[in-house]
Each structure stands twice: as C-alpha cells, then as structure tokens.
Short mmCIF file of C-alpha atoms in Angstrom, two decimals:
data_model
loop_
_atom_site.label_atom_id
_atom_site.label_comp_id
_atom_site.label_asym_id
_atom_site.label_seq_id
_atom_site.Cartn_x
_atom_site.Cartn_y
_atom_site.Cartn_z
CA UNK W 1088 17.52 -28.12 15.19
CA UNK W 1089 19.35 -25.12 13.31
CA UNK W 1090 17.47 -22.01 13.91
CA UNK W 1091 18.00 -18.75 10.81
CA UNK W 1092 18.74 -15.69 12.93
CA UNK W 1093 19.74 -12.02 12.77
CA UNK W 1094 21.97 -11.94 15.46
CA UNK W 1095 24.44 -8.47 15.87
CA UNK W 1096 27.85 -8.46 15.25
CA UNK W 1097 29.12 -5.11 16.98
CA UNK W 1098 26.22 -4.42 19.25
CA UNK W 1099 22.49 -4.95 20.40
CA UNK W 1100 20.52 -2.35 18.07
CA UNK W 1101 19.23 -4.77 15.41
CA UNK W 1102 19.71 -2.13 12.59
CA UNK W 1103 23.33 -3.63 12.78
CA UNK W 1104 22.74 -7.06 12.38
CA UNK W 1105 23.81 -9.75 10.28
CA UNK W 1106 21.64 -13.20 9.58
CA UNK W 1107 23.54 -15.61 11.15
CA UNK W 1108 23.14 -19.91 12.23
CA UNK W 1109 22.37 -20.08 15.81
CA UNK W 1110 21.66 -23.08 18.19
CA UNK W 1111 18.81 -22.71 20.47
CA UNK W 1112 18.81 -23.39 24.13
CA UNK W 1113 17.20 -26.76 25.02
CA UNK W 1114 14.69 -25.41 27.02
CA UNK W 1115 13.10 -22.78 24.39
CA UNK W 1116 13.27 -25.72 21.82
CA UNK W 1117 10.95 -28.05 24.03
CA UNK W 1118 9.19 -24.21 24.60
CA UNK W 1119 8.67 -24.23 21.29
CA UNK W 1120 7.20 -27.34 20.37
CA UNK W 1121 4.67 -27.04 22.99
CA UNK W 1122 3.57 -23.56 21.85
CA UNK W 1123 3.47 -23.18 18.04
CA UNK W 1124 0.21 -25.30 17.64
CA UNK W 1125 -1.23 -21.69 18.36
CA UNK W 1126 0.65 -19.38 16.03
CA UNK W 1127 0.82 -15.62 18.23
CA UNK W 1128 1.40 -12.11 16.62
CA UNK W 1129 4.73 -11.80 17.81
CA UNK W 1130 6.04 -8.31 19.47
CA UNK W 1131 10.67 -8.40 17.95
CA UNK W 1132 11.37 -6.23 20.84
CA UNK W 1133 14.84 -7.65 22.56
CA UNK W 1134 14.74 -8.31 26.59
CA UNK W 1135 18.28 -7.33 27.47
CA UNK W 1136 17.84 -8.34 30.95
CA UNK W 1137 18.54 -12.12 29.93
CA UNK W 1138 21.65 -13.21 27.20
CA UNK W 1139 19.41 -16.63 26.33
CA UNK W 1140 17.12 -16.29 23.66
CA UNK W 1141 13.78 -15.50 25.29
CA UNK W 1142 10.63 -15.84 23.53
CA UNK W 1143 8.58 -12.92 22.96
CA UNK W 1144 6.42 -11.65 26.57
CA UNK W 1145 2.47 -12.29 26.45
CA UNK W 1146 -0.08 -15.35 26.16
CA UNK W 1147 -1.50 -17.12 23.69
CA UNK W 1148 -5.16 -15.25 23.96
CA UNK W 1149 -7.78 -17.03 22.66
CA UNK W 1150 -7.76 -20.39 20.54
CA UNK W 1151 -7.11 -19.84 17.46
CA UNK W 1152 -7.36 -16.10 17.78
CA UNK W 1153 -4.29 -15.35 20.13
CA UNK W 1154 -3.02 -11.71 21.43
CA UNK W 1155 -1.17 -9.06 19.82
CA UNK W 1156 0.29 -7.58 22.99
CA UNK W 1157 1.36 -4.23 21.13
CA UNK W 1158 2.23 -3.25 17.61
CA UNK W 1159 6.40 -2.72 17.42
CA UNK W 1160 6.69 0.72 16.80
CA UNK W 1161 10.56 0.74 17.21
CA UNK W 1162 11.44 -1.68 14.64
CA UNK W 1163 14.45 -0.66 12.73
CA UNK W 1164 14.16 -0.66 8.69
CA UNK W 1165 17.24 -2.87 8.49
CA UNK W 1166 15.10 -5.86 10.52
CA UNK W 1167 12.03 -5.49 8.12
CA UNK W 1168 14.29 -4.73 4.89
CA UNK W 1169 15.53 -8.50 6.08
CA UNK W 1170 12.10 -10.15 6.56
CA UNK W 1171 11.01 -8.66 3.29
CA UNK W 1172 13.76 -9.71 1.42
CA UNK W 1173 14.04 -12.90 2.86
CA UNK W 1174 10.69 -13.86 1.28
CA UNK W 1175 9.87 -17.95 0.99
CA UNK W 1176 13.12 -18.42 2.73
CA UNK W 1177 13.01 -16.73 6.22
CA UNK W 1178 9.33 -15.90 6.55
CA UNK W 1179 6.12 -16.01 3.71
CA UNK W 1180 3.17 -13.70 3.50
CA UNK W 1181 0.42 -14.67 6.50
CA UNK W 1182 -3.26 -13.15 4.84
CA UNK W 1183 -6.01 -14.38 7.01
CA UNK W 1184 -7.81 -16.69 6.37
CA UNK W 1185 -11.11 -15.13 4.89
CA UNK W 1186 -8.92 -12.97 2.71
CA UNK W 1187 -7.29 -16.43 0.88
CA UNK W 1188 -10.50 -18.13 0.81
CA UNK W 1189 -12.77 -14.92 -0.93
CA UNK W 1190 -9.64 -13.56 -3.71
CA UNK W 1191 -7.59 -17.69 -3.86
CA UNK W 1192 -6.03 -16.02 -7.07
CA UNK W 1193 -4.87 -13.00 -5.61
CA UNK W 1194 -1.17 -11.94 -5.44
CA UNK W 1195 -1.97 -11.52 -1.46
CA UNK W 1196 -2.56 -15.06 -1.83
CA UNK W 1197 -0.63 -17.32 -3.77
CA UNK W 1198 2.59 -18.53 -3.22
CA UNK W 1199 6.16 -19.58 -4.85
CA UNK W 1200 6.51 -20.26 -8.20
CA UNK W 1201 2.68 -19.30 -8.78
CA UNK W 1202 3.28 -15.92 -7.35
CA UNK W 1203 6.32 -15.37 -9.38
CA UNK W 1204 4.65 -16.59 -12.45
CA UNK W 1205 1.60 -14.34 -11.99
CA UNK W 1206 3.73 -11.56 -10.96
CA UNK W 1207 6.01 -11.34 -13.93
CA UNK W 1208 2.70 -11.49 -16.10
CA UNK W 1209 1.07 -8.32 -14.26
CA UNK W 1210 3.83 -6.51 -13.89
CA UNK W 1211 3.83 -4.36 -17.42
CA UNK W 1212 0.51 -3.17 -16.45
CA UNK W 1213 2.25 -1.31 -13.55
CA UNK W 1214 5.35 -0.87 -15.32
CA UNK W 1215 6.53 2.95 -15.11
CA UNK W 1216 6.09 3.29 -19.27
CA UNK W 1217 2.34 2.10 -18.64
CA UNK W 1218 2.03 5.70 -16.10
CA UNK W 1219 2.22 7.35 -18.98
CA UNK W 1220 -0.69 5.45 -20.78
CA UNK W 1221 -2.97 6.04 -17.38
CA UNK W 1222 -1.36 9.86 -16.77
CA UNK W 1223 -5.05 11.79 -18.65
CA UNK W 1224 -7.70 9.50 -16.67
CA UNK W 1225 -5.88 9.98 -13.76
CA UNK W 1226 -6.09 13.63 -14.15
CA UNK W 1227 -9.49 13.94 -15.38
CA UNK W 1228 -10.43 12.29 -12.31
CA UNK W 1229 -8.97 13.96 -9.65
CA UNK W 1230 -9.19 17.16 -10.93
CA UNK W 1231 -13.06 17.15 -11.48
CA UNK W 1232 -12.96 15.79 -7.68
CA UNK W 1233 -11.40 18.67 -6.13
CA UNK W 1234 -13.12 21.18 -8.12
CA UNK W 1235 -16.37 19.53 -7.15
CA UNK W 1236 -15.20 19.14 -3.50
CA UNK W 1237 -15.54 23.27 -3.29
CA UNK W 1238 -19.00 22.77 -3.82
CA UNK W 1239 -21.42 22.88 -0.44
CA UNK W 1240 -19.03 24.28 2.33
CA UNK W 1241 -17.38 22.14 4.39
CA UNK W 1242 -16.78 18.43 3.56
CA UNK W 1243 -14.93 15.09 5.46
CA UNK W 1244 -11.81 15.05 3.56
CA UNK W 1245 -11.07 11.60 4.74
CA UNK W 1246 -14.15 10.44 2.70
CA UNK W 1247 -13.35 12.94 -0.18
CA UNK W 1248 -9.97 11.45 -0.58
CA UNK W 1249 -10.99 7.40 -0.12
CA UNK W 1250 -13.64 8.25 -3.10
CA UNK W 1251 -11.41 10.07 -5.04
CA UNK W 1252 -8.41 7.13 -4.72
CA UNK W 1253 -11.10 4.49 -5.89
CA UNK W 1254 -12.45 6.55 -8.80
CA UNK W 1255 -9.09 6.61 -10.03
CA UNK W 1256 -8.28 3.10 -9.37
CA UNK W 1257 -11.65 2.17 -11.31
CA UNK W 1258 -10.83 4.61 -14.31
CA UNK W 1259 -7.19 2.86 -14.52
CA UNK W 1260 -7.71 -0.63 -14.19
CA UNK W 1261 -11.31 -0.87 -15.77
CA UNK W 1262 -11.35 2.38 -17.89
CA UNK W 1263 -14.65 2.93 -17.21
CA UNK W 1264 -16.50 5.64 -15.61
CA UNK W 1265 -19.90 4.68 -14.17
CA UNK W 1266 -22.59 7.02 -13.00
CA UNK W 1267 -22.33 8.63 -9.48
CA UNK W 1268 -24.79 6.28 -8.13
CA UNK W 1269 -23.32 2.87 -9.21
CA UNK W 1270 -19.93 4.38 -8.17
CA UNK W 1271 -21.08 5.39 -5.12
CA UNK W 1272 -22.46 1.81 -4.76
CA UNK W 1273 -19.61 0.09 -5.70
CA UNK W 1274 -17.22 1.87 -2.97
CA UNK W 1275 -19.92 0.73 -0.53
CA UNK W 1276 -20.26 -2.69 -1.31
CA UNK W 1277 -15.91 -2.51 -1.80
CA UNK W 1278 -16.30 -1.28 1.58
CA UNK W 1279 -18.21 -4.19 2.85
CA UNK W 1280 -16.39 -6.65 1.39
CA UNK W 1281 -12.84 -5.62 2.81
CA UNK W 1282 -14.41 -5.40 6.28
CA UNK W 1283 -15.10 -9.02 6.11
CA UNK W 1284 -11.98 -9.75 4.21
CA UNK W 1285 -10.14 -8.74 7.38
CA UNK W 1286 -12.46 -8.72 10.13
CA UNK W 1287 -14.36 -12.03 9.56
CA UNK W 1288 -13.89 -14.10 12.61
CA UNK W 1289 -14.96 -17.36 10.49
CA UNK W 1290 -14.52 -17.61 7.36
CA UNK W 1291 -17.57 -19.33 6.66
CA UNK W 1292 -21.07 -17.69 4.84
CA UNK W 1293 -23.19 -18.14 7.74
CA UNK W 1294 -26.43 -15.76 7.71
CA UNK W 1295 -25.35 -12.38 8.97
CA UNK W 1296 -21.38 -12.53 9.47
CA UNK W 1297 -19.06 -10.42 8.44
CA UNK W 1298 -17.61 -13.20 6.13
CA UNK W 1299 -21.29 -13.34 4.36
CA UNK W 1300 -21.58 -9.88 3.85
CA UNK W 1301 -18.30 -9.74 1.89
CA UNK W 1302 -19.47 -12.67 -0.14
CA UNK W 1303 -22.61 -10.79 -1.23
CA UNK W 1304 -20.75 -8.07 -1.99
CA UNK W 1305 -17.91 -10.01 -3.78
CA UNK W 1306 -20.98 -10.98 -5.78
CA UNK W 1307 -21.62 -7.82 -7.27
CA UNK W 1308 -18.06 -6.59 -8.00
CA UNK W 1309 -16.92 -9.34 -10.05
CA UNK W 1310 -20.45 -8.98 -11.82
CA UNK W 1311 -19.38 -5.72 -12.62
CA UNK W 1312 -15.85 -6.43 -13.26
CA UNK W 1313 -16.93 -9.46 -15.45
CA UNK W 1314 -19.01 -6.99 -17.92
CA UNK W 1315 -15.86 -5.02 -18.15
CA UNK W 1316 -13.51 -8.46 -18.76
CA UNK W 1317 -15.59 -9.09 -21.57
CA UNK W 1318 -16.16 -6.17 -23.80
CA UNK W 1319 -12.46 -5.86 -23.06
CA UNK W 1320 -11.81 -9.19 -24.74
CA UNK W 1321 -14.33 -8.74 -27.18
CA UNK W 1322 -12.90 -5.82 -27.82
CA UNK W 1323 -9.31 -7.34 -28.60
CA UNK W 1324 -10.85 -10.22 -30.99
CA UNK W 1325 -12.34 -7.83 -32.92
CA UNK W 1326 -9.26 -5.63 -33.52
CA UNK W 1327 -11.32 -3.04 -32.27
CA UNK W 1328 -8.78 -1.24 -30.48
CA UNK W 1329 -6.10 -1.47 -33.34
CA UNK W 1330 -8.48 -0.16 -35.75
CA UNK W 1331 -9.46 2.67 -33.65
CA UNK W 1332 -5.97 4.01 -33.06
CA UNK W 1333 -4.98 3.59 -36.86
CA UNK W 1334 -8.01 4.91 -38.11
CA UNK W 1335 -8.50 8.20 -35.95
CA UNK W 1336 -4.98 9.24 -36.16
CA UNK W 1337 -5.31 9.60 -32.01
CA UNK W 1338 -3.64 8.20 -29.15
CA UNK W 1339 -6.36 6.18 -27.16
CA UNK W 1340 -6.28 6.04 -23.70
CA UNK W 1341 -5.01 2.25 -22.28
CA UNK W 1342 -5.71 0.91 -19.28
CA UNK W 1343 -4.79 -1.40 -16.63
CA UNK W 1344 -6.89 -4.06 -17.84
CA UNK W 1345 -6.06 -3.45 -21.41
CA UNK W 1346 -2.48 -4.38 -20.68
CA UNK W 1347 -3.74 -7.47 -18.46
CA UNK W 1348 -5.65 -8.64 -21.23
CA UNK W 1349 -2.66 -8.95 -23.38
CA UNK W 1350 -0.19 -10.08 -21.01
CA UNK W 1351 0.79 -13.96 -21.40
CA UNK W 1352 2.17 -16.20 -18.69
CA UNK W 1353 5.18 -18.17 -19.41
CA UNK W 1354 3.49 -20.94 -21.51
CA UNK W 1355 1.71 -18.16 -23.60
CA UNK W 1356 -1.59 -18.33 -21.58
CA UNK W 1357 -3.67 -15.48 -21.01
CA UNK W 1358 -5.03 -15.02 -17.25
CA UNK W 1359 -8.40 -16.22 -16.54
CA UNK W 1360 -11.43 -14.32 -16.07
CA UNK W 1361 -11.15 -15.72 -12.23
CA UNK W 1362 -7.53 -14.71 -12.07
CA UNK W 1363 -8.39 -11.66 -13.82
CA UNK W 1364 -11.08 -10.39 -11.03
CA UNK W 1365 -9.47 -11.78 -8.07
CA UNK W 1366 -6.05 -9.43 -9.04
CA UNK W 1367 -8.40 -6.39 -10.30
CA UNK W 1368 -10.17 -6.45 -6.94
CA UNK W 1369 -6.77 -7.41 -5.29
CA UNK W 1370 -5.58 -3.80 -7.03
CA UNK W 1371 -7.96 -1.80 -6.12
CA UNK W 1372 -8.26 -2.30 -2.47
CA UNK W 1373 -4.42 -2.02 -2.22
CA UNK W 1374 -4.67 1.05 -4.62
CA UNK W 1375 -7.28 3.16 -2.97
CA UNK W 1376 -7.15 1.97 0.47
CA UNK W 1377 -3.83 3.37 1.18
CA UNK W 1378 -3.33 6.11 -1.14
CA UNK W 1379 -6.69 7.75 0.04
CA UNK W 1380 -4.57 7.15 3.81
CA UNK W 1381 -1.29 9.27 2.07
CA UNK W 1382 -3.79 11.74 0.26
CA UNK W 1383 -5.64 12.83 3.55
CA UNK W 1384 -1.91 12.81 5.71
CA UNK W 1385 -0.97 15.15 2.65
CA UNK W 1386 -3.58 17.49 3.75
CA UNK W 1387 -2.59 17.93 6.90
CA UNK W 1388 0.69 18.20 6.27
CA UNK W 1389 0.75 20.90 3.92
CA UNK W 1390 -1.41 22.52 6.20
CA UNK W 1391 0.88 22.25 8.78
CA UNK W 1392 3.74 23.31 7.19
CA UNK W 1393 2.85 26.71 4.95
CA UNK W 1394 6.64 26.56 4.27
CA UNK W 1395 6.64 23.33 2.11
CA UNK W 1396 3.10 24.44 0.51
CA UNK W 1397 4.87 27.61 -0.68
CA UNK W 1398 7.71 25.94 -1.86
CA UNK W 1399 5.10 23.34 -3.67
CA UNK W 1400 3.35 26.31 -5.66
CA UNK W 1401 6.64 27.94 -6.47
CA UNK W 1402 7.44 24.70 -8.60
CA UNK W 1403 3.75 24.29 -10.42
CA UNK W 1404 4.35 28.35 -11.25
CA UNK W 1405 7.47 27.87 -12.46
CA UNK W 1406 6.57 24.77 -14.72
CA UNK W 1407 3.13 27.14 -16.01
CA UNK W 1408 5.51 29.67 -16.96
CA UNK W 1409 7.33 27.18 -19.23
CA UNK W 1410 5.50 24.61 -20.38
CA UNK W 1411 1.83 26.23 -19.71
CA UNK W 1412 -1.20 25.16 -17.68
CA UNK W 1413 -1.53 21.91 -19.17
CA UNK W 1414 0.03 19.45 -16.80
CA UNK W 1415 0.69 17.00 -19.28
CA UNK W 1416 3.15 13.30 -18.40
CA UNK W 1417 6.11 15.35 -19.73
CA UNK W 1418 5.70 17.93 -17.22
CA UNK W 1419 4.63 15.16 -14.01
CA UNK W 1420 8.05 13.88 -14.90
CA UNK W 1421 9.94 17.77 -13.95
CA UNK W 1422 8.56 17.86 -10.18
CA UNK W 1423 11.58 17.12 -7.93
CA UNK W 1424 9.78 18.84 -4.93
CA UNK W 1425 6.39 16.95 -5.53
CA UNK W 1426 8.34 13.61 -5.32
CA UNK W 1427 9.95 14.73 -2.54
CA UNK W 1428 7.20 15.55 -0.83
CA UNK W 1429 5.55 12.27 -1.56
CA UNK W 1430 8.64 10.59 -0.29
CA UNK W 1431 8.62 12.40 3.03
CA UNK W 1432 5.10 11.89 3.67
CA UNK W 1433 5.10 8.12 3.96
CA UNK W 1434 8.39 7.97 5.71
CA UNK W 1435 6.43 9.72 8.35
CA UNK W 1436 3.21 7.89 7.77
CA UNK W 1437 4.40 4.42 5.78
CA UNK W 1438 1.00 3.40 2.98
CA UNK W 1439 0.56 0.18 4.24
CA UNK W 1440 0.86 0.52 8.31
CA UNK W 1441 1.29 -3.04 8.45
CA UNK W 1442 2.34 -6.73 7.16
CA UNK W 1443 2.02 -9.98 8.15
CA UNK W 1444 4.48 -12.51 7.44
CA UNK W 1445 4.68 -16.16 8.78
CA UNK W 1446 8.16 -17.85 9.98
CA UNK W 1447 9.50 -20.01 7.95
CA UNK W 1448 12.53 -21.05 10.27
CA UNK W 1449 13.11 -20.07 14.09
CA UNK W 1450 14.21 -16.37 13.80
CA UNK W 1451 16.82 -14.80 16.38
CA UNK W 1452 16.74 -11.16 16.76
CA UNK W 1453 19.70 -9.39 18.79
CA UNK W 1454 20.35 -12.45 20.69
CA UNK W 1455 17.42 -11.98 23.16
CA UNK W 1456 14.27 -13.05 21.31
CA UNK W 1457 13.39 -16.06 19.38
CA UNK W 1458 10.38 -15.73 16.84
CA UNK W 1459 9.59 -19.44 16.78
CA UNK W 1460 8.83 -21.24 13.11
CA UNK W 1461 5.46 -21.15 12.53
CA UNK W 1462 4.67 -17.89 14.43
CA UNK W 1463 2.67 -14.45 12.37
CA UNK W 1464 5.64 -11.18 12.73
CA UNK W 1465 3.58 -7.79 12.62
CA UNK W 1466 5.76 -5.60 10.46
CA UNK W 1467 5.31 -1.96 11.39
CA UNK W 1468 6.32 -0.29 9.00
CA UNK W 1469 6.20 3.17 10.01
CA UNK W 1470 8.14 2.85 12.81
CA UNK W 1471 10.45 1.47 11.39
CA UNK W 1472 10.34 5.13 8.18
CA UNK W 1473 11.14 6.70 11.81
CA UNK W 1474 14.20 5.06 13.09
CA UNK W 1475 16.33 4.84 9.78
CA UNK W 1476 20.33 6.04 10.31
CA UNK W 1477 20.53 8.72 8.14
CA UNK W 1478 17.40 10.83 9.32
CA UNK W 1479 17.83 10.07 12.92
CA UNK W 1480 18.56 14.04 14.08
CA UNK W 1481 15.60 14.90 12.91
CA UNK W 1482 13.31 11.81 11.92
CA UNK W 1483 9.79 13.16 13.11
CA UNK W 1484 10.01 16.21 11.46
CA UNK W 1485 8.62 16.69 7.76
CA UNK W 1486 11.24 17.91 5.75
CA UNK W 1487 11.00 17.03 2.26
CA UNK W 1488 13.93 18.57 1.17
CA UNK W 1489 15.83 15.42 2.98
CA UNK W 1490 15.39 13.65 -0.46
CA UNK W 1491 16.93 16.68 -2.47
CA UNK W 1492 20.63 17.48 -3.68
CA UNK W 1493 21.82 20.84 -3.28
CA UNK W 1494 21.08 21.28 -6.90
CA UNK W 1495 17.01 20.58 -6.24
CA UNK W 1496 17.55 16.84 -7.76
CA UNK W 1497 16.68 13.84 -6.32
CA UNK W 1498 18.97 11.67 -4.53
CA UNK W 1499 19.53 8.68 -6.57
CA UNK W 1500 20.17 6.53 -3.86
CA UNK W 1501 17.91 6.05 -0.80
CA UNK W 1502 19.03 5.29 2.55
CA UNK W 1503 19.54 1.87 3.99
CA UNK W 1504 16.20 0.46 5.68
CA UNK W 1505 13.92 3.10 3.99
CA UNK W 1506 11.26 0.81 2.06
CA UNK W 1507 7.46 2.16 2.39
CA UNK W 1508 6.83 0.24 0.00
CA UNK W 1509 8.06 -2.97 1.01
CA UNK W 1510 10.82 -4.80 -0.27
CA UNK W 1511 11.52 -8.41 -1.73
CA UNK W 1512 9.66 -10.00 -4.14
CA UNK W 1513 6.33 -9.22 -2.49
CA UNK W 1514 7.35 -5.51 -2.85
CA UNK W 1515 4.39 -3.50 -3.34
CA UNK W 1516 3.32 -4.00 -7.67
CA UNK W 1517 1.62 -0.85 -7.82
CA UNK W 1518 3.93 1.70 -6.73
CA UNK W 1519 4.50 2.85 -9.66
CA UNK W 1520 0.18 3.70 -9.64
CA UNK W 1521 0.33 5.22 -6.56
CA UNK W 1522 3.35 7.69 -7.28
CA UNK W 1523 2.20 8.69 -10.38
CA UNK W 1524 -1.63 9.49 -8.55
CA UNK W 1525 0.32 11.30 -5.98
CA UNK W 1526 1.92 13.33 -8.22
CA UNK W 1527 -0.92 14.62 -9.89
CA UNK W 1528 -3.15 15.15 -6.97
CA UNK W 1529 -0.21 17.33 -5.42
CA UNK W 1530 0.57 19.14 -8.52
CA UNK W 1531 -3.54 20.04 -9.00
CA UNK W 1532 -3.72 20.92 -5.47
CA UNK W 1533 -0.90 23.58 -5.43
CA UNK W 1534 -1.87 25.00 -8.59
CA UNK W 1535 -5.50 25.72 -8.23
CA UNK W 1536 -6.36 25.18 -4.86
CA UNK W 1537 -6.16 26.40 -0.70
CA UNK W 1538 -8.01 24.15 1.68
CA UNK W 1539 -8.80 24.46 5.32
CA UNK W 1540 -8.29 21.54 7.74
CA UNK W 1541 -7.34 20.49 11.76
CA UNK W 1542 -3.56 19.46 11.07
CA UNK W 1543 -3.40 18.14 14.39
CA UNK W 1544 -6.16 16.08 14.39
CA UNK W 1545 -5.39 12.50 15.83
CA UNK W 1546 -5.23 8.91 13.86
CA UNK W 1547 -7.61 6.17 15.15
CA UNK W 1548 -7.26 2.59 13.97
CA UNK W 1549 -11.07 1.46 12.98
CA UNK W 1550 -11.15 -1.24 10.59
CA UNK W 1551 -8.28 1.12 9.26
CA UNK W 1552 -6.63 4.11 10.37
CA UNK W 1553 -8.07 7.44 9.95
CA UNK W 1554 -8.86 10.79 10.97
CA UNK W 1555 -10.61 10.84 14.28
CA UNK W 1556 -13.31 13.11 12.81
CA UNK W 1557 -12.84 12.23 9.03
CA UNK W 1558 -10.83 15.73 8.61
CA UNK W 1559 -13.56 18.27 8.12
CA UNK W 1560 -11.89 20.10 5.29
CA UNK W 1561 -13.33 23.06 3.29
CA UNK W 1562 -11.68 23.85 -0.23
CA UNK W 1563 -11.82 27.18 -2.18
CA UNK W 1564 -10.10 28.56 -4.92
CA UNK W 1565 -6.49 29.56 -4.89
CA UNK W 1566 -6.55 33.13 -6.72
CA UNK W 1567 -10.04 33.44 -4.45
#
C-alpha cells in the first residue's frame, strides 16, 4: 500500500519538505492495521533517533476516547499550510461527534461537493464589499460597549470582550438588537450549548449530560433565530426592503442574513430555514468565540507595549485631523498600523488555537513519523505563527511593524507558512468579519480610551483558553 507523505528533500526540519510517494516498512503496515480501529490524536513530532518511519510515541487511552499525549507546539507553518491545503485529498475536517450530530448542516460539518456548494452560496455574505454594509452596526455596538464598560470600576475584561464579540455577531448576522436581558440570556444558553458541542462525552440526550444541555439550549436559539428567518423572508416577499430604500432616499443597513436570504445555490435554491440556523449558529460561535480570544490578547498587548499604543493613537489623530471624528468605512480602510497590529497579534496568539483534521492516506512527516490513515492530526496553529522563516530572529516578540514597508504600507505579500486563518478550502469564511470588527474595536479604543490591565497574566485552557483571572480591567477616558 502507497502511503502520501511530506518527506524533506535537503534536510530534516519539515518547513522544507516536499509531499512525496513513500513505501512503508512491513512492520508499521501490519502496525497499522492493528491500531487504527482506535483513531489517536496524533503528536507530528519526528524521532530522529530511528531512519524507519516510526509511529507517533503514546497509547491508545481509553476506548473510543484515546490520549492526546501533548499539543505540537513546534509545528512549522509549511506542515499545516500542507494539511490545510490538502483538504479531501490528504486529510478532511474531524468535528466530534456531538458537534455533527447538533449543527448536521453546518460548514464544520458537511463534506465535498456539499461543502463547496454551500460555501460558494455563503460566501457574499462575508465577502469584503458586504464589510462595508455591516461597518455602522458594528460600530454602534462596540462603541456603546466600551463606553459602558467605564461604568462601575473595575470589570473582567475577558467577559467584557466575549459579550461584546457576540453582540456584534448578533447585530451582523441577525440585525437585531434584543434587550439586555434576552441578550444576556442568549450568550448563556450559546454558552451552554458549545460546552456540550465539544465536551459531550456521548452524544446522546440522556437526562443531565452535557450533550442534553446543549440540546435544550439549541432549542431556544434556533427559536430565536427562526423569528428572525422569517420576518426576514417576509420581509423580502413583500418588497419591503426595496421599498424602504427607494422611498426614504437612505442607505439601510444590510445584514448577514439579509444577504443569506438572497443567496441561491447552484440550481437557484434558496437555503433552508434548517440550513439557515445551523450556519447562523455555526457563525456565531466561530465569530465571537475567537475574536473575543484576539480582543482580550489585544488588551494586554497594548498594555504591554506603550510603544505600539502610542504609535496606534498617532494614526486615529492623524485620520481626526483629516477626515474628522467620524470613523466612517472610508476611513477603517486608511489604518495600515491597525491592520498591522491585528496581524501581529494572532501570529503571536493564532484565533482558532486548534484544528482537527482526519487522514485521509498514511502521512510521512520528515521520514521519522507515520500518521496512519484514519488517525485525528491536532493542528496547532500558533506554534506553528511562531516558527515561520522570515520572523525567526525575533518571532516572540510583538512587533507590528513586521507587516509594514518602509513607506508605512502593508506588505502585499505574506510570508510562506503564515495562515491564522487557515488555509485551503476550509479556510476560515469569516475573516473578512473578524478583521473588519478588529479594526473598529482598535481604532475606538485608541481614540477615546486608556484601560488598566495585568499584561502578564497567564492563559489557561478551560473549555477554552482564557485569562487565568478573566483580566480584571478598569477603563477610563482618554483626555481624563
């Protein structure tokens, strides 16, 4: 049997590797039938001790659960640029199993030509002309946030930032504000239901799991969701939304779900009210989840680093000066530093700390290690931010100005291996979201505010990583 590998050509650092056909030893193939009943979190570290392909160290845990010896936190970006890319062909997306059985319609889900299909129907909603459509609920949001967040002293700015990153993610998908007590419902019953999503050990609604919990509270999402779905179709029979913009003279404000309503798949279909909640839900996990993570490493940051806060300002002042106070789209398109600073942050600390894919074919890595067909390959992917060519004298060290020209532009290329975001067809759809949030949470913070917080607090992984103590952060005004 033929095994797909990335096997080097010049020398054993797998940044330098090219996917190559391999034959594996007799041995690991009989190895390898008798172990991949029991798939195992695999740990693409190479043993150099031994030139035959080895597979990786540690046992197979529990049935059915298995071990994850240790996350690979040394994983060059060229190895997971080649997973990623190599999607359906080398490896496929590995959700567990309570995840595919709560959201069967989500893009986390579905697979091949579905996937692609679905995909190429959602994508205008996060095209980079829809940002511009989103770019005054956005602010509205996240500026009434942080000027409320001065209020009462000292505040977790962990839990500030998570609310703030759903808010927004509720205002530009759904469009719709709710009171403070149903939103502040709704993030805990989103909370409960991604908890089980990921941390059900059964995927099975049996009285008191995890798994039943985020049923019940899958329940009263998509009830919510569902109201939305249908004055938003209602909406569009009645040429409601035409009539408004024609008769007013005014620009109304789209949304997410606006543009999903109108989107057609290939045969001209519309999505389904199923399809349509399982990807909205689908969204706004992935959208607040791990920009809230960026948001709060922001803080820090910029506390850390007075240098790169002054710098920050010294942009916002200069674009008051000539376009005024209004930060407007126009303007959240002139902010070189702010999108370097994004940039550098999740280099350092990647959105999405982890993937899962599944092998689709034996795997060699660096001639050492065989990832057997059938096996689950953690991608860390901030490790792998870390070890990329072109920033290795200084990788751990935040220095936005990496992603600047001398002449304060962007570079228009990015390095080899540098892909936050994920690469391949299952690259992350709303980046273009999350960039566009980032910018204006940066750009609000720098103008108006100063904020006090432990920059050296520690990470903890929970049920997902966050401050040890939330970040107790206390906001006041900037000209204060």
């Amino acid at each position: 049997m033929g095994t797909s590998g990335l096997q080097p050509t010049t020398n054993k650092h797998v940044a330098h590797t090219q996917p190559q056909r391999c034959s594996q030893p007799q041995k690991l193939r009989h190895a390898h039938r008798r172990q991949a009943k029991r798939p195992i979190v695999t740990v693409a570290v190479a043993d150099t001790r031994s030139n035959a392909p080895q597979l990786p160290e540690g046992s197979f845990g529990l049935p059915f659960i298995g071990e994850s010896r240790e996350w690979l936190k040394d994983m060059p970006g060229f190895f997971a640029d080649r997973i990623l890319q190599g999607e359906d062909k080398l490896a496929e997306i590995a959700m567990p199993s309570s995840w595919n059985k709560l959201l069967p319609n989500s893009l986390l889900s579905i697979r091949d030509e579905k996937h692609r299909q679905a995909r190429r129907t959602l994508t205008p909603a996060y095209a980079e002309s829809s940002m511009r459509l989103y770019h005054t609920l956005m602010l509205e949001v996240i500026s009434s946030t942080l000027k409320k967040s001065m209020e009462g002293g000292a505040f977790r700015g962990y839990t500030m930032c998570r609310a703030l990153a759903f808010d927004v993610a509720a205002a530009v998908l759904l469009g719709t504000r709710w009171d403070s007590e149903t939103m502040s419902r709704l993030r805990m019953e989103f909370t409960v239901f991604v908890q089980g999503a990921f941390g059900a050990l059964v995927p099975y609604e049996i009285p008191g799991t995890r798994f039943k919990r985020a049923r019940d509270a899958q329940r009263y999402l998509n009830s919510m969701v569902a109201e939305v779905i249908a004055d938003g179709r209602k909406q569009l029979s009645d040429n409601q939304r035409t009539a408004s913009e024609e008769g007013s003279g005014k620009k109304r404000q789209r949304t997410a779900l606006q543009v999903m309503l109108e989107a057609r798949d290939d045969d001209g279909n519309p999505l389904t009210d199923e399809a349509l909640q399982d990807q909205i839900v689908t969204q706004m996990f992935a959208g607040h989840e791990t920009t809230a993570g960026v948001m709060t490493r922001m803080l820090q940051l910029l506390k850390g680093s007075p240098e790169v806060l002054q710098r920050l300002r010294q942009e916002q002042d200069s674009l008051v000066d000539q376009h005024g106070p209004e930060l407007t789209a126009d303007v959240a398109d002139q902010m070189p530093y702010v999108d370097a600073v994004i940039k550098e942050t999740i280099r350092l600390y990647d959105p999405a700390t982890v993937l899962f894919r599944r092998a689709l074919e034996d795997i060699l890595v660096d001639g050492n290690l065989v990832i057997p067909k059938g096996w689950t390959i953690q991608l860390h992917l901030a490790g792998s931010q870390r070890n990329i060519k072109a920033f290795e004298a200084n990788a751990t060290e935040f220095k936005p100005e990496r992603f600047l020209s001398t002449d304060n532009k962007l570079h228009r290329k990015e390095p080899a291996g540098y892909a936050p975001w994920g690469a391949g067809p299952r690259k992350c759809l709303g980046m273009p979201l999350a960039t566009a949030e980032l910018r204006v949470f940066l750009a609000v913070l720098a103008r108006d505010y100063k904020w006090e917080c432990n920059a050296d607090e520690k990470w903890v992984t929970a049920e997902n990583q966050r401050p040890e103590s939330f970040l107790m952060t206390k906001f006041s005004a900037r000209d204060a």
